[in-house]
Every structure is written in C-alpha cells, then in structure tokens.
Short mmCIF file of C-alpha atoms and ligand atoms in Angstrom, two decimals:
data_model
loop_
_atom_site.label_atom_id
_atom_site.label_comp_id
_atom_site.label_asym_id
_atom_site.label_seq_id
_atom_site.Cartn_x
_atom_site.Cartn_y
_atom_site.Cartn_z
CA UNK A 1 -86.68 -10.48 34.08
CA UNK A 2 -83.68 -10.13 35.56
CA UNK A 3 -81.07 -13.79 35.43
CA UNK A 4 -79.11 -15.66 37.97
CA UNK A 5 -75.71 -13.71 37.76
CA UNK A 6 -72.48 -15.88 37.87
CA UNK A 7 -71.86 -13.39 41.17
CA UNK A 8 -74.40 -15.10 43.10
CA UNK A 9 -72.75 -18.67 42.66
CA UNK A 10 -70.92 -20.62 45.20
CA UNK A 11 -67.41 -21.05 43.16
CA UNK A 12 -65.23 -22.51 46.01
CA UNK A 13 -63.89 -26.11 44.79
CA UNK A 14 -66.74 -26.57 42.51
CA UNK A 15 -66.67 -27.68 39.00
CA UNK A 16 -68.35 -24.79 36.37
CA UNK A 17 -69.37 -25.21 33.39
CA UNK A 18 -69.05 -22.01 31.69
CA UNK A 19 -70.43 -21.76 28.23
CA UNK A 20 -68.42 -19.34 26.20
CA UNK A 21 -68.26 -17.49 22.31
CA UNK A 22 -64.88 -18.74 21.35
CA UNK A 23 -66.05 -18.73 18.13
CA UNK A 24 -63.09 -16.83 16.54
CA UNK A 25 -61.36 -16.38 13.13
CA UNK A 26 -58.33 -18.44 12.73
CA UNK A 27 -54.92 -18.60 10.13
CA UNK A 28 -52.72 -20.56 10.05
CA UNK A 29 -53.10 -22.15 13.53
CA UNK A 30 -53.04 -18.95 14.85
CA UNK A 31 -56.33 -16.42 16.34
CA UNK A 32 -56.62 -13.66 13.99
CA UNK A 33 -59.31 -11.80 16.17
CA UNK A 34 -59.32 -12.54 20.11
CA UNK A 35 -62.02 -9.13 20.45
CA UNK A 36 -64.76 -12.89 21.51
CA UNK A 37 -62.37 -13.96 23.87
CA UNK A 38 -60.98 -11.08 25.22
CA UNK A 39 -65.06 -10.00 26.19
CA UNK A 40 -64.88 -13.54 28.13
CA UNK A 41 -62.04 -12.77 30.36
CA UNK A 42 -64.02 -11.00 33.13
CA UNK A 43 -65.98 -13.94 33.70
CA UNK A 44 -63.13 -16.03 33.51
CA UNK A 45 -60.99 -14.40 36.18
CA UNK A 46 -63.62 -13.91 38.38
CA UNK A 47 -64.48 -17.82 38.33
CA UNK A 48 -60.81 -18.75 38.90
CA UNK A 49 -59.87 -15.98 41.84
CA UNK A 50 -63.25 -17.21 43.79
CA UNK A 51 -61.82 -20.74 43.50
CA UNK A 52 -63.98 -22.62 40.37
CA UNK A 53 -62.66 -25.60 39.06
CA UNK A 54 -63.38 -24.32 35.94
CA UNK A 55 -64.37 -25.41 32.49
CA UNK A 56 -64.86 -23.79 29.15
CA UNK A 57 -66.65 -25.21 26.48
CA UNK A 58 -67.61 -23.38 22.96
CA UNK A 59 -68.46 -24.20 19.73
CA UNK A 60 -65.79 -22.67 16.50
CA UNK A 61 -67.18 -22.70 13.08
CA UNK A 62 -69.65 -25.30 10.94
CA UNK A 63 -67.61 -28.82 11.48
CA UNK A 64 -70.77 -31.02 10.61
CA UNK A 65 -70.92 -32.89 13.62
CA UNK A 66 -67.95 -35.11 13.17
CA UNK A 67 -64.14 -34.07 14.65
CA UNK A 68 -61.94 -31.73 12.27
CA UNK A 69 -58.63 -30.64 12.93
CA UNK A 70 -59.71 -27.02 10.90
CA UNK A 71 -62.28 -26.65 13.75
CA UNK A 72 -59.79 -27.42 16.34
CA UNK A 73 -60.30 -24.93 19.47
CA UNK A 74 -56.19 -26.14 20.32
CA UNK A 75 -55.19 -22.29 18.80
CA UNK A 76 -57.45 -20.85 20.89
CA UNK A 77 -56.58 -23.03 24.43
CA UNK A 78 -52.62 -21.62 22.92
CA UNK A 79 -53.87 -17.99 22.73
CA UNK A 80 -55.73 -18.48 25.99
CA UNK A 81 -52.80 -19.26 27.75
CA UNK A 82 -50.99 -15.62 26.39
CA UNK A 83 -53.84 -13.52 27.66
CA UNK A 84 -54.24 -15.56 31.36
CA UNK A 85 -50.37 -16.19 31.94
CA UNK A 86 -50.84 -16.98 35.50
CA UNK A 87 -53.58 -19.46 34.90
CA UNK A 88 -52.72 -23.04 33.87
CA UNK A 89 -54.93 -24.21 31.33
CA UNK A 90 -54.96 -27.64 30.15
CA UNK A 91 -57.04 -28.85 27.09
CA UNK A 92 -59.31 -31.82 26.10
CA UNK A 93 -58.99 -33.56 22.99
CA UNK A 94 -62.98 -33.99 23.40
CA UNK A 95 -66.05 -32.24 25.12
CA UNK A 96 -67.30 -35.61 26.10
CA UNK A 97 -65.96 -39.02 27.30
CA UNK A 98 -63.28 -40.35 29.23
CA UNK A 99 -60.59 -37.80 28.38
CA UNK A 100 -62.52 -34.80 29.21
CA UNK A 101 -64.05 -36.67 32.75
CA UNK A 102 -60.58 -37.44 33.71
CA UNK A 103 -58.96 -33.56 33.33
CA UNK A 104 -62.27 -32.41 34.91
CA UNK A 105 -61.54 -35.02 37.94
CA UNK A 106 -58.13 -33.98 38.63
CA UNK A 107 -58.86 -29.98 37.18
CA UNK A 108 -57.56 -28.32 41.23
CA UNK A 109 -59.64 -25.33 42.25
CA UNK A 110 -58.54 -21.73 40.31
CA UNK A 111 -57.33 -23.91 36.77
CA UNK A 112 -59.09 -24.19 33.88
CA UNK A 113 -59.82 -27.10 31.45
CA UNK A 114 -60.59 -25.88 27.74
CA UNK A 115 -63.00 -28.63 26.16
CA UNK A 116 -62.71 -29.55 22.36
CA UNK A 117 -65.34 -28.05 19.83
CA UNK A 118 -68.58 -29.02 21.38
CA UNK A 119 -69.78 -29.25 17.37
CA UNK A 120 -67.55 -31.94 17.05
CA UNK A 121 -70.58 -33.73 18.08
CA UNK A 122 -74.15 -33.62 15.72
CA UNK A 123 -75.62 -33.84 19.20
CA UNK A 124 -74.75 -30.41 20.30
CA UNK A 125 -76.45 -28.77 17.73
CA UNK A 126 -80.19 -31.40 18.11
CA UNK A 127 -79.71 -30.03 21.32
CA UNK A 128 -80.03 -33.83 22.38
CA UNK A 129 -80.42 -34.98 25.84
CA UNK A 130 -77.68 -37.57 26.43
CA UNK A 131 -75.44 -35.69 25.03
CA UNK A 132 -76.79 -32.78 27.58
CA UNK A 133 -76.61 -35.57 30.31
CA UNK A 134 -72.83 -36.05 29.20
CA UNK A 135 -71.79 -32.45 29.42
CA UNK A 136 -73.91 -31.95 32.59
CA UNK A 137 -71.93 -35.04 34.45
CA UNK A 138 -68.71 -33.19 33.70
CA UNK A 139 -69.88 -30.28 36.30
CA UNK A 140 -71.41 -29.01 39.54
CA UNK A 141 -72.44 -25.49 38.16
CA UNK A 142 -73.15 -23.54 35.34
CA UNK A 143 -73.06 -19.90 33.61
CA UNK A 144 -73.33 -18.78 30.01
CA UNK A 145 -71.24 -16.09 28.44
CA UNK A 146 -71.87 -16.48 25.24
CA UNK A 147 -74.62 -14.18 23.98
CA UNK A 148 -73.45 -15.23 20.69
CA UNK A 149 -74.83 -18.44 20.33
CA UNK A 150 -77.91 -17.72 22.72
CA UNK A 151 -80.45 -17.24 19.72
CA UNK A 152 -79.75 -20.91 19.30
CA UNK A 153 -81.07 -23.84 21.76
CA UNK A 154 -79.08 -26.38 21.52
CA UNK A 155 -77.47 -28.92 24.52
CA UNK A 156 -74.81 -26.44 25.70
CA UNK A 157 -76.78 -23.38 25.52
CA UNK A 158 -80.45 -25.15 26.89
CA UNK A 159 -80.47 -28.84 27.48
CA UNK A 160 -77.27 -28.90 29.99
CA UNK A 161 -79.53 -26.57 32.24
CA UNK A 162 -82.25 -28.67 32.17
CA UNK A 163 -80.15 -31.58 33.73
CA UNK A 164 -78.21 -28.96 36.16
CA UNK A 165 -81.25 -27.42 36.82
CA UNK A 166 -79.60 -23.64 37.12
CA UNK A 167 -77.67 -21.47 34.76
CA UNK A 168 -76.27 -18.28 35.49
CA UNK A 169 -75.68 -15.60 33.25
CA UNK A 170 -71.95 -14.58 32.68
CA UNK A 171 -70.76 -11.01 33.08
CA UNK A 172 -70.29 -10.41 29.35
CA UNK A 173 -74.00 -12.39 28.77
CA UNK A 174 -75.02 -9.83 31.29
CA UNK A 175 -73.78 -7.06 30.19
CA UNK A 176 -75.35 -7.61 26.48
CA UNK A 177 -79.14 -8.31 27.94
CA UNK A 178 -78.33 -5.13 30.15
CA UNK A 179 -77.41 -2.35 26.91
CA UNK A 180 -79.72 -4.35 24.33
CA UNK A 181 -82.74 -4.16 27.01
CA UNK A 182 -81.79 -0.36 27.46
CA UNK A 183 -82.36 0.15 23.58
CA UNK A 184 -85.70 -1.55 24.45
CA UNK A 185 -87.06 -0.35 27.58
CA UNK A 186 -88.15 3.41 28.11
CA UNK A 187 -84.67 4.32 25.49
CA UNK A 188 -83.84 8.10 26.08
CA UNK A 189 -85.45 10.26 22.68
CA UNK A 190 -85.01 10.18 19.88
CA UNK A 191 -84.23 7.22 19.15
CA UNK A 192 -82.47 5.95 15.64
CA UNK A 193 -82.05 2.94 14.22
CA UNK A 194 -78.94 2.04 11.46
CA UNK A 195 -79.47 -0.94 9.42
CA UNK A 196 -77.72 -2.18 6.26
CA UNK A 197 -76.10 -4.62 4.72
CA UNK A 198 -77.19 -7.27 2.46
CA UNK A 199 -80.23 -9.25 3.88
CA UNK A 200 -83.42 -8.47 4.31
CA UNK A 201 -84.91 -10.74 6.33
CA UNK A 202 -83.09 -10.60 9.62
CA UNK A 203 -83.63 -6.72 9.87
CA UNK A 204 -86.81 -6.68 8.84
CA UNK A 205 -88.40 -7.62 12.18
CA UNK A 206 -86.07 -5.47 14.00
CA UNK A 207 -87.66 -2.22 11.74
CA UNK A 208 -91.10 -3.97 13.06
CA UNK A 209 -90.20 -3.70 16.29
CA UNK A 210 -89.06 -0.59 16.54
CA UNK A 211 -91.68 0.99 14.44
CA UNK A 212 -93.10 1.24 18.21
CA UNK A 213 -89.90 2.26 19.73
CA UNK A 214 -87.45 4.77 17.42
CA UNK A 215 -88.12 8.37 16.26
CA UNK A 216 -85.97 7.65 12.80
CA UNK A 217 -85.80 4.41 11.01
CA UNK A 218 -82.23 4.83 8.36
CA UNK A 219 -81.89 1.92 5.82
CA UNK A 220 -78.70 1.25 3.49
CA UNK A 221 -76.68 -1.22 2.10
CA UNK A 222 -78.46 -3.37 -1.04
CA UNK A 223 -81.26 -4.06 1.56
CA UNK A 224 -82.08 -0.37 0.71
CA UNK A 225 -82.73 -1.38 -2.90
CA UNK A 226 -85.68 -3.80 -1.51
CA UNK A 227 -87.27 -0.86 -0.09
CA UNK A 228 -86.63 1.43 -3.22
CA UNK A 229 -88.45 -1.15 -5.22
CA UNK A 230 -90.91 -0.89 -2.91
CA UNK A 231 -91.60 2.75 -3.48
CA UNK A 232 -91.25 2.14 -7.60
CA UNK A 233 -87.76 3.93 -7.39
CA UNK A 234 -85.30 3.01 -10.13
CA UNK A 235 -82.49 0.66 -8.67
CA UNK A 236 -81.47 -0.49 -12.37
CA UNK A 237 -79.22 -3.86 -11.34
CA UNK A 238 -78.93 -3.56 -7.76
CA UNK A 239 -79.41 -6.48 -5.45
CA UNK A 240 -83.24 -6.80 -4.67
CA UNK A 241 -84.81 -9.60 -2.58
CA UNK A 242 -88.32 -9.77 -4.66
CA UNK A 243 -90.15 -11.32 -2.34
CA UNK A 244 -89.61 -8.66 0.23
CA UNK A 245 -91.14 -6.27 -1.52
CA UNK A 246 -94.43 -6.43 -0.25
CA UNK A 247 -92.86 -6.82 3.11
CA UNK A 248 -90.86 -4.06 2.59
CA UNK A 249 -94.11 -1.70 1.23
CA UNK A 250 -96.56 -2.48 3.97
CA UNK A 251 -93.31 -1.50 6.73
CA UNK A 252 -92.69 2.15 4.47
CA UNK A 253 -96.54 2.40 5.10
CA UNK A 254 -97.10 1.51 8.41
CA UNK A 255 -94.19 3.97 9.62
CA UNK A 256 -96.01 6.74 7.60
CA UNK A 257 -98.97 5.65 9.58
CA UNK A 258 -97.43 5.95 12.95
CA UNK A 259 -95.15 9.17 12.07
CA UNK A 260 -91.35 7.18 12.08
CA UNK A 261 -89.36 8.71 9.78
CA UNK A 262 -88.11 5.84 7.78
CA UNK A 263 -85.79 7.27 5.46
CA UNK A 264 -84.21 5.57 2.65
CA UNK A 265 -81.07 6.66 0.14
CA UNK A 266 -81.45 9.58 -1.95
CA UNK A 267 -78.24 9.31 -3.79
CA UNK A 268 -76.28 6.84 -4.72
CA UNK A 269 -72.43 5.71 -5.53
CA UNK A 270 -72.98 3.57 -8.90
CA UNK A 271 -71.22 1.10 -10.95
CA UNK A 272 -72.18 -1.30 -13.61
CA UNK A 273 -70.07 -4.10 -11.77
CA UNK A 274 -69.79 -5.27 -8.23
CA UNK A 275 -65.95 -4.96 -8.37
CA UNK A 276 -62.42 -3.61 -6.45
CA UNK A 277 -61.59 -1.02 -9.47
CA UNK A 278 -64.82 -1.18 -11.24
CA UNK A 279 -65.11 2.74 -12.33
CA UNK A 280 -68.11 4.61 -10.22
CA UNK A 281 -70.14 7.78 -10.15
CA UNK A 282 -72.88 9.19 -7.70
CA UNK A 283 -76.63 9.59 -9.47
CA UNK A 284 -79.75 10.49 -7.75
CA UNK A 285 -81.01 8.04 -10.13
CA UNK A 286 -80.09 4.40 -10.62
CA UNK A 287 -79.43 4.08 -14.49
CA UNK A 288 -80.54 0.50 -15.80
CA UNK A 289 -77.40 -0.95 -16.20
CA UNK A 290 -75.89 0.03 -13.29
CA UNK A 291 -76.02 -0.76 -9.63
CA UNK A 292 -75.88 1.12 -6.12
CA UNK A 293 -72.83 -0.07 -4.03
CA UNK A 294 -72.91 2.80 -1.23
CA UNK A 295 -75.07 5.91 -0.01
CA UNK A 296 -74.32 9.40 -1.81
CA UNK A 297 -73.27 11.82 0.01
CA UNK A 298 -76.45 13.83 0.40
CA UNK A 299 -77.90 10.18 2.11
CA UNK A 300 -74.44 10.37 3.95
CA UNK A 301 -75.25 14.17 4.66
CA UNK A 302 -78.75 13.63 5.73
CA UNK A 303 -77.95 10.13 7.88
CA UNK A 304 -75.43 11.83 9.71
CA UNK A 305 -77.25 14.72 10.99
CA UNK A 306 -80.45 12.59 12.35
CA UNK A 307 -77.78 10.52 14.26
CA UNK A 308 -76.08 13.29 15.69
CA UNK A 309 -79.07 14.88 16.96
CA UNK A 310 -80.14 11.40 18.91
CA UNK A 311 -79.95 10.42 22.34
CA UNK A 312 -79.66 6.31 21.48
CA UNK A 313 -79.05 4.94 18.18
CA UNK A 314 -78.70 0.92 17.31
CA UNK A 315 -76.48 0.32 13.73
CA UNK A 316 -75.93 -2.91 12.42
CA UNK A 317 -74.90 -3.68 8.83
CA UNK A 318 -72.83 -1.68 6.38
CA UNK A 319 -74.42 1.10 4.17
CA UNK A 320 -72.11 -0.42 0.90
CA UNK A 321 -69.36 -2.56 0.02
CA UNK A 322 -67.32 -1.51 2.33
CA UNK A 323 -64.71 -4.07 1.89
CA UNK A 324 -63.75 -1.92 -1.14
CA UNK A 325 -62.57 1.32 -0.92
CA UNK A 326 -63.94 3.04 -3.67
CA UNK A 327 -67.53 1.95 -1.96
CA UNK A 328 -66.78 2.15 1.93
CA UNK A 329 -67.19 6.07 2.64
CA UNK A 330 -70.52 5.94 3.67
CA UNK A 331 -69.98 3.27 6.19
CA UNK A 332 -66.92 4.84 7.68
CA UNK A 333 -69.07 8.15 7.55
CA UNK A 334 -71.96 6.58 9.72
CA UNK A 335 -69.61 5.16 12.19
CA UNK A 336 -67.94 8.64 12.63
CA UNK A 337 -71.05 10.25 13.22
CA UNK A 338 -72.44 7.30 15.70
CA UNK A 339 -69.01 7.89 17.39
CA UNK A 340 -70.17 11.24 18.07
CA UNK A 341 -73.65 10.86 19.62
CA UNK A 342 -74.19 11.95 23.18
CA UNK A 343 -76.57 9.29 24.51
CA UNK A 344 -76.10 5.58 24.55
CA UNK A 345 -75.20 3.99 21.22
CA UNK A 346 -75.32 0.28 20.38
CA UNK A 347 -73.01 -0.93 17.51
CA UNK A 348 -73.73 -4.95 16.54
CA UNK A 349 -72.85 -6.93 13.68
CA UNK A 350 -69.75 -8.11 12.03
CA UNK A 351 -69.15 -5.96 9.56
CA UNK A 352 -70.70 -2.52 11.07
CA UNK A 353 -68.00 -3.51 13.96
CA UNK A 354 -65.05 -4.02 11.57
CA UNK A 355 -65.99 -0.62 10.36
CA UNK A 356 -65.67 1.24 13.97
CA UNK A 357 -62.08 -0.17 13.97
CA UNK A 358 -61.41 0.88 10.78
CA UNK A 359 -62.39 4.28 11.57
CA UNK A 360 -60.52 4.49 14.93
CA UNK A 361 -63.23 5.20 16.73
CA UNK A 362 -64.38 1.86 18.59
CA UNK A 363 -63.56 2.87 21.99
CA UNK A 364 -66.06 5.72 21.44
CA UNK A 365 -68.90 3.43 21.18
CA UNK A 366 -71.18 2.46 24.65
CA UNK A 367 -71.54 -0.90 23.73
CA UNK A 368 -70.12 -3.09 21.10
CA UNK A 369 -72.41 -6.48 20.77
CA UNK A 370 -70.33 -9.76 20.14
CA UNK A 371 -73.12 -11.58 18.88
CA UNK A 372 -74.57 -10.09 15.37
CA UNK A 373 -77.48 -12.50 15.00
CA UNK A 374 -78.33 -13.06 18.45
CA UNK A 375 -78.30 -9.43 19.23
CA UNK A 376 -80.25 -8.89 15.99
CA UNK A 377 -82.94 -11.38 17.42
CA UNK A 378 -82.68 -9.63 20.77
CA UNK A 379 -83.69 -6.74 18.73
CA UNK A 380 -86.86 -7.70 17.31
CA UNK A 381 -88.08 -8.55 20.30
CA UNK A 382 -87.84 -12.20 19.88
CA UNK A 383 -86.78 -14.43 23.29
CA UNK A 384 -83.49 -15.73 22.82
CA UNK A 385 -83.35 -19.54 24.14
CA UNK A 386 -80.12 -19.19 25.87
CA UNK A 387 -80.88 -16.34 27.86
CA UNK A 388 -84.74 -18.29 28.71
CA UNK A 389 -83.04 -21.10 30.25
CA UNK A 390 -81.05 -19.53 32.49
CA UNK A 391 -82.64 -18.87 36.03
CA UNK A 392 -84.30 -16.06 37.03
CA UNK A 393 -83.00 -13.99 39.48
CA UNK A 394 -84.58 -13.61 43.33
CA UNK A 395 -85.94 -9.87 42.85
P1 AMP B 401 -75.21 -8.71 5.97
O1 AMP B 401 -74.49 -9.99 6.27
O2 AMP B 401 -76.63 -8.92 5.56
O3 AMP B 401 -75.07 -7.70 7.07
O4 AMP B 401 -74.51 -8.08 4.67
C1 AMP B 401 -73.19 -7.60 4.68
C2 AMP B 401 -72.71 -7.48 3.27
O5 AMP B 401 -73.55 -6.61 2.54
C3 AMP B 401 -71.33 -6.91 3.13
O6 AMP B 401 -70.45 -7.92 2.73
C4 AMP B 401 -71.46 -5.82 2.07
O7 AMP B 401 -70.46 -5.88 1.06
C5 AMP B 401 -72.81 -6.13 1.46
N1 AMP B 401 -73.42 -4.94 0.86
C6 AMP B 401 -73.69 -3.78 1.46
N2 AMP B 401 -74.22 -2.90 0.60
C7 AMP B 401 -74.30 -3.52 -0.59
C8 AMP B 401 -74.79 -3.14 -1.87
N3 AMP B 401 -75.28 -1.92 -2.10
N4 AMP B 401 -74.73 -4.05 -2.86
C9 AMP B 401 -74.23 -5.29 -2.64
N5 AMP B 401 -73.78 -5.71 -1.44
C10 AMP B 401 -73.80 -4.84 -0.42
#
C-alpha cells in the first residue's frame, strides 16, 4: 500500500514535524559520516522552498533516557548549517517543553528548528503518549524520513501520528519502501541474495523469506559456520551460534526442497586467532584449532559468478573480518562483483556499505539502504511500525 507522500502536504506557513535518521557517528564534536544526513536533504529542501515552518527531530545513539552532552545532536545542527548555507537553522536545547514551544512559535516560514535528542527522554523510546501529546503540540503536520528507526514504534516514529492523526512519508522513507518493495514484488530473475556477517538471527528470516522469492541463497561471514555445523562440516574454532543449528538445518533442507540454491563456503582463509597480524592460510578444511575469518577464493570464485549472472541481488553483511586486511578480500571481492550486475542491486547494512566505499564502487550501486536493521526487517517480510502508521495514500 502505497503512503501519504510529503508531496501531497500543504507546507505553506505550517509547522512540520519531520522525523529524521540523524543518527550519525561523531569525534570530537565533529560528524564523522554525514552519508544519514546528506539522504535527508531532499526532504528538507523541499519542506523549506514550499514554505514549512519546519522542524527536525531524531534520535543519536543509546543515552538512557536522561540528557548527555555525548548524545548531543548540537554537532550535527553545526554540520547542518555547512550543507544548507542559505537556511537558518536554530537549535533546541530540548525536544520538549518551553524552550522548544517557544523557537517553534517564532520558527518564520522556510527556517528550520533542530530539536535536541528525542532519547534524551525514556518516554520516546515506551513510545508513551504524553510525551507523543508533547511532541504533537509542537506541530501542524507531519512526515517521516527516517527508515532507520521505522522497525521501531516508539512516540516519534508511531504515537505522534496517532495524536496528528496523518504522517507522510519523506522522500528518502519513500524511496527505501520503493527499491526494498522492488526486491519483493515480482523482482526481475534470478534473483540472489548476499548475507554475512556475524549474527544469525536477524538474517535468518530474511533467507525464510526469500526461500519463496530468490533463485540463489549465498551465506558468509561466521554466520556461515552456523550453517556448516549444520551440514556436520568441520569449522574447528569458528564462531557458531549453537542454538541455530537446527534452525539453520531445517532452512539448508527446505531450500533443497524447493530447488534454491543455498550455497555455503567451500574454502576458507584460516587462522588460529581472531587478530590484525595473526598469520593465515586458505584450507578446504577447517583444522581444529583454527578458525575461518573470510571466504577462499574458490567461494569468492563461485559467489562472484552467480552474482554476475543476476538480474537483482540484496547483500548485507560482510563475508569476513573485513576490518582487517589480511581477512577483507572476499568482502571487497563481492562488492566488486555486485558493482557489476546489470539489474537492480540493493546494498544494506553498515558494514557491507563501508565496504562499497572502500572499494570505490558505491556510486555503482541502485540503491544504498540507510537503515541496516530496519531494511533487514523490511526484508523478511515483517511490517515495519513506522512505515504502518503513516497514512495511506488515496489510490
Ligand atoms: P553483523 O553485525 O552481524 O553484520 O556482523 C558484522 C561483523 O561480523 C563484522 O564486524 C565482522 O568482522 C564480523 N565477521 C564476519 N565474518 C566473520 C568471521 N568469519 N568470524 C568472526 N567474525 C566475523
């Protein structure tokens, strides 16, 4: 079902409440990655050229509910200002209360107010309704942007809609239901899913899912080693999540059943520690005391071709340790290859995105998901509360 787009709302003179993933890395006072806010500026330009009075809240990092200068979103509303030069944009030492009512009441049409971390409050994250009924007060409209956080229902995200009683979807919220729901819906053959990394558990009900979707199924990363285990391989100390096994068994049987090629490592780049210089080797079989930190490159061989030969292909989560060099070539390799795919290809996930940039080749990628778990959710098939309590469009 199609959502209320931030297009179809009435901006002139009003006050909107836009919802955005300024959930960014910071040193030193300073943004180290703007790539979240950056994806937010369409939205934002577009509210302040049709007139909005307009208001940005977000949430930055795990404060606890209770106000912490590390958490501050100041760096950002300073970084803000670099990007939108033209724009003024003032800043509230609070999402909620007097301070924050009083810039919003004297905010003039086509500026912007920044609001303090909305996690500043324990409220935000009960998804509480007085504090929803506080952040509602402070506005006449609102639209979400930040897919991030929409796998999460909490007062920004859900219970400020309730009160409003419409939400719009943002053009970068937009944009992420449209290429996400493309990997879904009728996706051009044959289809390939990527996933690695370290856990398990989040993936696992996107392989479900697309058991009844994707042509080719590739795992790596350690949760590889879960599904090795699975098939009595030897993965001698590798990380394993035992109680996925049987999880992890019934999935390598049920794509058997149904014809998906899941395909798991067949070589391996080993060492006995999980270290920078720790000295390696590639075996097609784990020895006891050592452990698989990357594909081989027959897996890298063998990966790379089924993704080359697909029309869509999803990846999320590294095939190693890619943070370390001697265990990162099978990462870089897969996001060379997905680089080179003609058909649409979806790249999500921290890491799996750090990897495109470290290849070079990020601008050679359809669409580039800002929100790792959400987008992960999105892609099990699970109904993300943020996006469900926005309004549904007039078809
Ligand atoms: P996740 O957050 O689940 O996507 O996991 C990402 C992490 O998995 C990265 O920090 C990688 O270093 C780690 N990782 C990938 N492959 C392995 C492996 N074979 N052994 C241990 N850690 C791994």
């Amino acid at each position: 079902m199609k959502k209320l787009s931030l297009r179809n709302l009435d901006l002139k003179d009003k006050r909107l409440f836009l919802r955005v993933d300024f959930n960014v890395p910071l040193k030193d006072g300073k943004v180290q990655d703007d790539s979240r806010i950056r994806a937010s500026l369409p939205s934002i330009q577009y509210a302040l050229e049709h007139g909005a009075r307009l208001i940005l809240a977000s949430h930055l990092g795990r404060p606890k509910g209770a106000q912490d200068e590390k958490y501050s979103l100041q760096p950002v509303a300073r970084h803000l200002r670099t990007l939108l030069p033209l724009a003024e944009i003032r800043f509230a030492d609070d999402c909620v209360g007097a301070d924050a009512e009083q810039r919003v009441r004297h905010l003039p049409p086509g500026q912007t107010v920044l609001l303090e971390n909305l996690r500043f409050h324990a409220e935000e994250e009960k998804n509480e309704e007085t504090f929803s009924r506080k952040l509602a007060s402070l506005a006449d409209l609102y639209a979400n942007d930040a897919f991030g956080a929409a796998h999460r229902a909490h007062a920004s995200t859900v219970g400020i809609v309730k009160v409003l009683g419409t939400g719009a979807a943002g053009f970068l919220m937009e944009k992420e239901i449209d290429y996400l729901s493309r990997a879904l819906e009728n996706p051009e053959e044959p289809v390939t899913v990527i996933l690695g990394g370290a856990k398990v558990d989040e993936k696992i009900e996107v392989i479900e899912n697309f058991l009844n979707i994707a042509q080719n199924i590739l795992v790596g990363g350690a949760m590889a080693y879960t599904f090795l285990e699975a098939e009595s391989r030897p993965i001698g100390k590798s990380r394993l999540e035992e109680d996925k096994v049987a999880r992890a068994k019934n999935l390598i049987q049920q794509a058997a059943a149904r014809q998906v090629h899941l395909m798991l490592p067949a070589d391996h780049v080993v060492a006995a520690e999980h270290k920078v210089n720790a000295p390696w080797r590639v075996e097609t079989r784990i020895p006891d005391d050592m452990m698989g930190l990357d594909i081989g490159p027959i897996t890298i061989q063998r990966y790379c071709d089924v993704i080359r030969a697909s029309k869509t292909v999803i990846w999320n989560g590294p095939m190693g340790v890619f943070e370390m060099e001697s265990f990162a070539r099978g990462t870089l390799a897969i996001a060379h290859a997905v680089a080179q795919v003609r058909g649409l290809t979806i790249v999500g996930g921290g890491d799996s995105v750090a990897a495109l940039s470290i290849a070079g080749v990020q601008n050679r990628i359809d669409h580039v998901s800002t929100g790792g778990g959400a987008s992960l959710e999105f892609l099990a098939g699970k109904k993300l509360p943020g996006v469900e309590a926005l309004t549904d469009a007039v078809q």
